[in-house]
Amino acid sequence: MENIIRIAVQKSGRLSEDSLSLIKECGIKFYNGTGKLKSTSTNFPIEFLFLRDDDIPGYVSDGVADLGIVGENELVEKNKEVTVVKKLGFSKCRLSLAIPKGEEYAGIGHFEGKSIATSYPKILGDYLEKHRVKAEIHEISGSVEIAPSIGLAEGICDIVSSGSTLMMNGLKEVEEIFRSEAVLIADPKISPAKQDIVDKLLFRMNAVQKGKSNKYVLLNAPNASLDRIVSLIPGMRSPTILPLAQEGWSSVHSVIAEDQFWENIEELRAAGAEGILVVPIEKMVL
Ligand code: ATP
Ligand code: MG
C-alpha cells in the first residue's frame, strides 16, 4: 500500500472534532459514521483509523499508521519513537499538581514523601526527578480527582482546563508541570512515496492554518492618508488600492494577522480609515 497513507485520529473525545474538521478544511472528503473504525477518503489517497488517543503514538511508531493526531501529553507519556511534524493549535490544556484546598503550599518540596495519583506517571516522574522530589506515584486511569477524598493519595496530577473539576472535588491547583496541544505525528520510517502524499497534505494544512490566523481587511480612506494606511497594513506583497466613486477617496484591501489587527485598528482610524470590514480567509498560499 505505497500509494495511500493512513492517519490515526481519536475516535471520540476532546481531539476528534477539531482533528476531523482540520482534515475536512483541507478539502478531504470521507465518511465517519458512528462506530466506524476505518474509513477511506473518496478524493485523497488517505485512510482513517479511529482509535483511543492512548493507542495513537504506538500505532504510528509501529508503522501501522503513517500519521496521527494526538495531544502532546499523551505523546510524551507514551514515549514512542515518532516525528512531531506540526503543532496544530487546538486541544490546548495543562497538566497540573493539585492538593486539598485547605492545605498550605510552599513549593514543590510539599510533595516530598507524599503519594500522588495520576494517569501520567512518566511526565510526573520526570518532573519530580528534575526537582529532586521523592514521592510515591499511584497510576490510575481515570477519575483521578477523587483520589485524595477517598484516601488513595495526598495529591493528584491531572489535566486542568478551567479548574472547576478540581474545585468540585475540594482541590486547588498548585503547580503547572506540562503544557499540551494537539500535534501531527509521523512514522519516522515512512517511505519516500508516502512522504510525497504527506507533503501534499501538509501543504493544504499550512494553507488552512495560515488562512485562520489572518484576516482580509477592506476599508475606505481619504487619498491623503493612503501612505500612512499602507504602512499600517502592508499585506502580502502590497495592498490593493481602488478609487471610490467619490472623488478624493480610495478603498484599501489588504491581509493582516488577526492578533495585529486589534493593535492597529486605533491607528488606522486615527489615520482617517473608515468603513472597516474584516473578512475571514479560508485558505492562504504564499
Ligand atoms: P480516549 O477515550 O480516546 O482515551 P480520553 O478520555 O483519554 O479519550 P479526552 O478527554 O478525549 O481523552 O482528551 C483527549 C486529549 O485532549 C487529552 O489527552 C488532552 O491532550 C486534550 N484535552 C483534555 N482535556 C482537555 C480540555 N479540557 N481542553 C482542551 N483539551 C483537552
Ligand atoms: Mg485516552
Short mmCIF file of C-alpha atoms and ligand atoms in Angstrom, two decimals:
data_model
loop_
_atom_site.label_atom_id
_atom_site.label_comp_id
_atom_site.label_asym_id
_atom_site.label_seq_id
_atom_site.Cartn_x
_atom_site.Cartn_y
_atom_site.Cartn_z
CA MET A 1 0.00 0.00 0.00
CA GLU A 2 2.51 2.59 -1.17
CA ASN A 3 0.04 4.90 -2.85
CA ILE A 4 -2.14 5.62 0.17
CA ILE A 5 -1.34 6.94 3.65
CA ARG A 6 -3.04 6.06 6.90
CA ILE A 7 -3.81 8.56 9.63
CA ALA A 8 -4.83 7.64 13.19
CA VAL A 9 -7.30 10.04 14.81
CA GLN A 10 -9.19 9.89 18.09
CA LYS A 11 -12.48 8.02 17.76
CA SER A 12 -14.42 10.22 20.14
CA GLY A 13 -13.25 12.73 22.70
CA ARG A 14 -11.67 16.12 23.03
CA LEU A 15 -9.42 15.75 19.99
CA SER A 16 -11.82 14.21 17.48
CA GLU A 17 -13.92 17.11 16.32
CA ASP A 18 -11.06 19.53 15.65
CA SER A 19 -8.92 16.77 14.07
CA LEU A 20 -11.67 15.87 11.63
CA SER A 21 -12.59 19.45 10.82
CA LEU A 22 -8.96 20.28 10.02
CA ILE A 23 -8.91 17.37 7.56
CA LYS A 24 -12.23 18.44 6.05
CA GLU A 25 -11.00 22.02 5.69
CA CYS A 26 -8.14 20.57 3.64
CA GLY A 27 -10.80 19.55 1.10
CA ILE A 28 -10.56 15.86 2.01
CA LYS A 29 -13.88 14.05 1.89
CA PHE A 30 -14.65 10.92 3.90
CA TYR A 31 -17.45 9.22 5.76
CA ASN A 32 -17.19 8.70 9.50
CA GLY A 33 -20.43 7.16 10.64
CA THR A 34 -20.71 6.33 14.34
CA GLY A 35 -18.95 3.14 15.34
CA LYS A 36 -16.82 3.05 12.21
CA LEU A 37 -13.20 2.14 12.95
CA LYS A 38 -11.83 2.67 9.46
CA SER A 39 -12.71 4.86 6.53
CA THR A 40 -11.14 5.82 3.20
CA SER A 41 -11.32 9.24 1.59
CA THR A 42 -13.13 9.47 -1.70
CA ASN A 43 -10.93 12.24 -3.12
CA PHE A 44 -7.46 11.97 -1.49
CA PRO A 45 -5.20 8.91 -1.00
CA ILE A 46 -5.75 8.68 2.75
CA GLU A 47 -7.30 6.10 5.05
CA PHE A 48 -8.50 6.88 8.58
CA LEU A 49 -8.17 4.73 11.68
CA PHE A 50 -10.43 5.83 14.54
CA LEU A 51 -8.75 4.88 17.83
CA ARG A 52 -8.45 5.73 21.53
CA ASP A 53 -5.91 8.51 21.88
CA ASP A 54 -3.74 6.33 24.16
CA ASP A 55 -3.06 3.98 21.24
CA ILE A 56 -2.19 6.59 18.61
CA PRO A 57 1.56 7.08 19.40
CA GLY A 58 2.11 3.29 19.39
CA TYR A 59 0.28 2.72 16.08
CA VAL A 60 2.38 5.42 14.44
CA SER A 61 5.73 4.27 15.85
CA ASP A 62 4.92 0.69 14.78
CA GLY A 63 4.15 1.90 11.26
CA VAL A 64 0.55 0.63 11.37
CA ALA A 65 -0.41 4.26 10.76
CA ASP A 66 1.82 6.73 8.90
CA LEU A 67 0.40 9.80 10.64
CA GLY A 68 -1.52 10.52 13.82
CA ILE A 69 -3.13 13.42 15.64
CA VAL A 70 -2.63 13.29 19.40
CA GLY A 71 -2.12 15.54 22.45
CA GLU A 72 1.49 16.23 23.44
CA ASN A 73 0.64 14.97 26.94
CA GLU A 74 -0.23 11.52 25.59
CA LEU A 75 2.72 11.58 23.20
CA VAL A 76 5.33 12.39 25.85
CA GLU A 77 3.73 9.98 28.32
CA LYS A 78 3.84 7.08 25.86
CA ASN A 79 7.44 7.93 24.91
CA LYS A 80 7.31 6.31 21.46
CA GLU A 81 9.65 6.85 18.54
CA VAL A 82 7.73 9.26 16.28
CA THR A 83 8.39 12.54 14.49
CA VAL A 84 6.41 15.61 15.52
CA VAL A 85 5.53 17.18 12.18
CA LYS A 86 3.43 20.12 13.26
CA LYS A 87 1.71 21.74 16.21
CA LEU A 88 -1.98 22.08 15.46
CA GLY A 89 -3.11 24.76 17.91
CA PHE A 90 -6.19 23.01 19.33
CA SER A 91 -6.96 20.85 22.41
CA LYS A 92 -4.76 23.11 24.49
CA CYS A 93 -4.57 22.11 28.13
CA ARG A 94 -2.16 21.83 31.04
CA LEU A 95 -1.11 19.09 33.38
CA SER A 96 -1.00 20.28 36.97
CA LEU A 97 -0.43 19.13 40.52
CA ALA A 98 -3.28 19.75 42.95
CA ILE A 99 -3.78 19.28 46.69
CA PRO A 100 -6.74 19.55 49.09
CA LYS A 101 -7.98 23.16 49.28
CA GLY A 102 -7.34 23.69 52.97
CA GLU A 103 -3.65 22.72 52.89
CA GLU A 104 -0.78 25.19 52.90
CA TYR A 105 1.53 25.02 49.91
CA ALA A 106 5.05 26.41 49.99
CA GLY A 107 6.58 24.83 46.89
CA ILE A 108 7.25 21.55 45.14
CA GLY A 109 9.02 20.24 48.29
CA HIS A 110 5.46 19.86 49.66
CA PHE A 111 5.24 16.53 47.83
CA GLU A 112 8.37 15.01 49.41
CA GLY A 113 7.41 11.61 50.82
CA LYS A 114 3.77 12.05 49.76
CA SER A 115 1.65 9.99 47.38
CA ILE A 116 0.28 11.41 44.13
CA ALA A 117 -2.40 9.84 41.91
CA THR A 118 -2.10 10.36 38.16
CA SER A 119 -2.66 8.90 34.69
CA TYR A 120 0.69 10.42 33.65
CA PRO A 121 3.35 8.55 35.67
CA LYS A 122 6.15 9.25 33.22
CA ILE A 123 5.62 13.02 32.86
CA LEU A 124 5.10 13.34 36.62
CA GLY A 125 8.08 11.09 37.43
CA ASP A 126 10.38 13.13 35.16
CA TYR A 127 9.17 16.38 36.72
CA LEU A 128 9.69 15.17 40.28
CA GLU A 129 13.13 13.84 39.43
CA LYS A 130 14.12 17.15 37.83
CA HIS A 131 13.10 18.91 41.05
CA ARG A 132 14.73 16.23 43.23
CA VAL A 133 11.49 15.37 44.99
CA LYS A 134 10.82 11.79 46.04
CA ALA A 135 7.13 10.94 46.06
CA GLU A 136 5.10 7.81 45.53
CA ILE A 137 3.21 7.77 42.21
CA HIS A 138 -0.11 5.92 42.07
CA GLU A 139 -1.04 5.24 38.47
CA ILE A 140 -4.80 5.26 37.86
CA SER A 141 -6.57 5.55 34.55
CA GLY A 142 -9.49 7.84 35.31
CA SER A 143 -11.38 9.93 37.92
CA VAL A 144 -8.06 10.99 39.37
CA GLU A 145 -9.65 13.96 41.19
CA ILE A 146 -11.41 11.81 43.74
CA ALA A 147 -8.19 10.07 44.90
CA PRO A 148 -7.48 12.43 47.85
CA SER A 149 -11.06 12.35 49.19
CA ILE A 150 -11.12 8.54 49.25
CA GLY A 151 -7.71 8.32 50.88
CA LEU A 152 -5.90 6.86 47.85
CA ALA A 153 -3.36 9.68 47.55
CA GLU A 154 -2.43 13.00 49.13
CA GLY A 155 -2.26 14.92 45.87
CA ILE A 156 -3.06 14.47 42.20
CA CYS A 157 -1.54 15.30 38.85
CA ASP A 158 -4.10 15.68 36.08
CA ILE A 159 -5.29 17.71 33.10
CA VAL A 160 -6.79 21.05 34.07
CA SER A 161 -8.65 23.41 31.80
CA SER A 162 -10.93 25.70 33.81
CA GLY A 163 -10.21 24.25 37.25
CA SER A 164 -13.89 23.66 38.00
CA THR A 165 -13.50 19.87 38.35
CA LEU A 166 -10.75 20.45 40.90
CA MET A 167 -12.95 22.87 42.83
CA MET A 168 -15.86 20.45 42.88
CA ASN A 169 -13.57 17.88 44.44
CA GLY A 170 -12.19 20.23 47.09
CA LEU A 171 -8.79 20.59 45.42
CA LYS A 172 -6.60 23.52 44.39
CA GLU A 173 -4.05 23.70 41.59
CA VAL A 174 -0.57 24.37 42.95
CA GLU A 175 1.93 23.62 40.18
CA GLU A 176 1.66 23.50 36.38
CA ILE A 177 4.04 20.84 35.14
CA PHE A 178 3.30 20.47 31.41
CA ARG A 179 1.53 22.38 28.62
CA SER A 180 -0.03 20.49 25.77
CA GLU A 181 -1.74 20.97 22.43
CA ALA A 182 -2.64 18.62 19.60
CA VAL A 183 0.23 17.69 17.26
CA LEU A 184 0.53 15.88 13.96
CA ILE A 185 2.96 12.98 14.33
CA ALA A 186 4.53 10.73 11.70
CA ASP A 187 6.26 7.39 11.47
CA PRO A 188 9.99 8.24 11.17
CA LYS A 189 10.45 5.23 8.85
CA ILE A 190 7.88 6.42 6.30
CA SER A 191 8.68 5.56 2.65
CA PRO A 192 9.52 8.31 0.11
CA ALA A 193 6.34 7.51 -1.87
CA LYS A 194 4.17 8.01 1.20
CA GLN A 195 6.16 11.08 2.21
CA ASP A 196 5.11 12.68 -1.11
CA ILE A 197 1.46 12.25 -0.12
CA VAL A 198 2.18 13.57 3.39
CA ASP A 199 3.80 16.65 1.82
CA LYS A 200 0.64 17.28 -0.22
CA LEU A 201 -1.45 17.04 2.94
CA LEU A 202 0.93 19.36 4.80
CA PHE A 203 0.76 21.92 2.01
CA ARG A 204 -3.02 22.00 2.46
CA MET A 205 -2.84 22.09 6.28
CA ASN A 206 -0.41 25.02 6.16
CA ALA A 207 -2.72 26.92 3.80
CA VAL A 208 -5.68 26.33 6.15
CA GLN A 209 -3.70 27.34 9.26
CA LYS A 210 -2.31 30.47 7.62
CA GLY A 211 -5.80 31.43 6.48
CA LYS A 212 -7.16 31.03 10.01
CA SER A 213 -4.56 33.27 11.60
CA ASN A 214 -5.04 36.08 9.06
CA LYS A 215 -7.94 38.31 8.02
CA TYR A 216 -8.81 40.13 4.83
CA VAL A 217 -9.35 43.83 5.58
CA LEU A 218 -11.24 46.33 3.43
CA LEU A 219 -11.50 49.99 4.35
CA ASN A 220 -12.15 53.42 2.89
CA ALA A 221 -9.66 56.23 3.30
CA PRO A 222 -9.04 59.77 2.06
CA ASN A 223 -6.26 59.73 -0.55
CA ALA A 224 -4.10 62.00 1.62
CA SER A 225 -3.85 59.21 4.28
CA LEU A 226 -3.01 56.36 1.93
CA ASP A 227 0.74 56.29 2.63
CA ARG A 228 0.16 56.04 6.39
CA ILE A 229 -2.53 53.37 5.99
CA VAL A 230 -0.44 51.29 3.60
CA SER A 231 2.39 51.32 6.16
CA LEU A 232 -0.01 50.01 8.82
CA ILE A 233 -1.41 47.17 6.68
CA PRO A 234 1.33 46.26 4.21
CA GLY A 235 -0.33 42.94 3.28
CA MET A 236 1.34 40.07 1.44
CA ARG A 237 3.10 41.93 -1.37
CA SER A 238 1.31 45.26 -1.04
CA PRO A 239 -2.31 46.35 -0.53
CA THR A 240 -4.75 46.81 -3.40
CA ILE A 241 -5.92 50.42 -3.79
CA LEU A 242 -9.06 51.16 -5.82
CA PRO A 243 -10.64 54.57 -6.35
CA LEU A 244 -14.06 55.14 -4.79
CA ALA A 245 -16.83 56.77 -6.84
CA GLN A 246 -16.45 59.76 -4.51
CA GLU A 247 -13.55 61.98 -5.57
CA GLY A 248 -10.51 62.02 -3.24
CA TRP A 249 -11.26 58.66 -1.57
CA SER A 250 -9.96 55.12 -2.09
CA SER A 251 -10.78 51.61 -0.95
CA VAL A 252 -7.79 49.72 0.50
CA HIS A 253 -7.75 45.88 0.59
CA SER A 254 -5.10 44.00 2.50
CA VAL A 255 -4.30 40.97 4.64
CA ILE A 256 -3.36 41.25 8.29
CA ALA A 257 -2.54 38.82 11.10
CA GLU A 258 -5.60 38.62 13.36
CA ASP A 259 -3.69 39.50 16.53
CA GLN A 260 -2.11 42.51 14.82
CA PHE A 261 -5.48 43.82 13.66
CA TRP A 262 -6.65 44.78 17.14
CA GLU A 263 -3.35 46.52 17.80
CA ASN A 264 -3.57 48.54 14.56
CA ILE A 265 -7.23 49.45 14.44
CA GLU A 266 -6.97 52.61 16.53
CA GLU A 267 -4.07 53.84 14.42
CA LEU A 268 -5.97 53.05 11.22
CA ARG A 269 -8.94 55.08 12.45
CA ALA A 270 -6.68 57.91 13.59
CA ALA A 271 -5.14 57.95 10.10
CA GLY A 272 -8.61 58.50 8.62
CA ALA A 273 -9.76 54.96 7.77
CA GLU A 274 -13.49 54.32 7.94
CA GLY A 275 -15.98 51.64 6.92
CA ILE A 276 -13.52 48.95 8.02
CA LEU A 277 -14.58 45.39 7.14
CA VAL A 278 -12.75 42.30 8.38
CA VAL A 279 -13.40 39.07 6.49
CA PRO A 280 -12.23 35.52 7.29
CA ILE A 281 -9.82 33.81 4.91
CA GLU A 282 -10.45 30.15 4.14
CA LYS A 283 -7.04 29.27 2.71
CA MET A 284 -3.85 31.18 2.11
CA VAL A 285 -0.97 30.10 -0.13
CA LEU A 286 2.10 32.34 -0.08
P1 ATP B 1 -9.86 8.16 24.82
O1 ATP B 1 -11.17 7.51 25.05
O2 ATP B 1 -9.58 8.38 23.34
O3 ATP B 1 -8.71 7.50 25.53
P2 ATP B 1 -9.51 10.28 26.77
O4 ATP B 1 -10.62 10.23 27.73
O5 ATP B 1 -8.18 9.72 27.15
O6 ATP B 1 -10.00 9.65 25.38
P3 ATP B 1 -10.08 13.07 26.16
O7 ATP B 1 -10.68 13.54 27.42
O8 ATP B 1 -10.95 12.90 24.96
O9 ATP B 1 -9.18 11.77 26.38
O10 ATP B 1 -8.89 14.08 25.79
C1 ATP B 1 -8.07 13.86 24.69
C2 ATP B 1 -6.94 14.86 24.72
O11 ATP B 1 -7.47 16.18 24.60
C3 ATP B 1 -6.14 14.87 26.03
O12 ATP B 1 -5.11 13.91 26.04
C4 ATP B 1 -5.57 16.28 26.01
O13 ATP B 1 -4.46 16.38 25.14
C5 ATP B 1 -6.71 17.08 25.42
N1 ATP B 1 -7.60 17.63 26.47
C6 ATP B 1 -8.07 17.01 27.56
N2 ATP B 1 -8.86 17.80 28.29
C7 ATP B 1 -8.92 18.96 27.64
C8 ATP B 1 -9.60 20.19 27.89
N3 ATP B 1 -10.37 20.35 28.94
N4 ATP B 1 -9.45 21.17 26.99
C9 ATP B 1 -8.68 21.00 25.90
N5 ATP B 1 -8.02 19.87 25.63
C10 ATP B 1 -8.12 18.86 26.47
MG MG B 2 -7.12 8.28 26.43
#
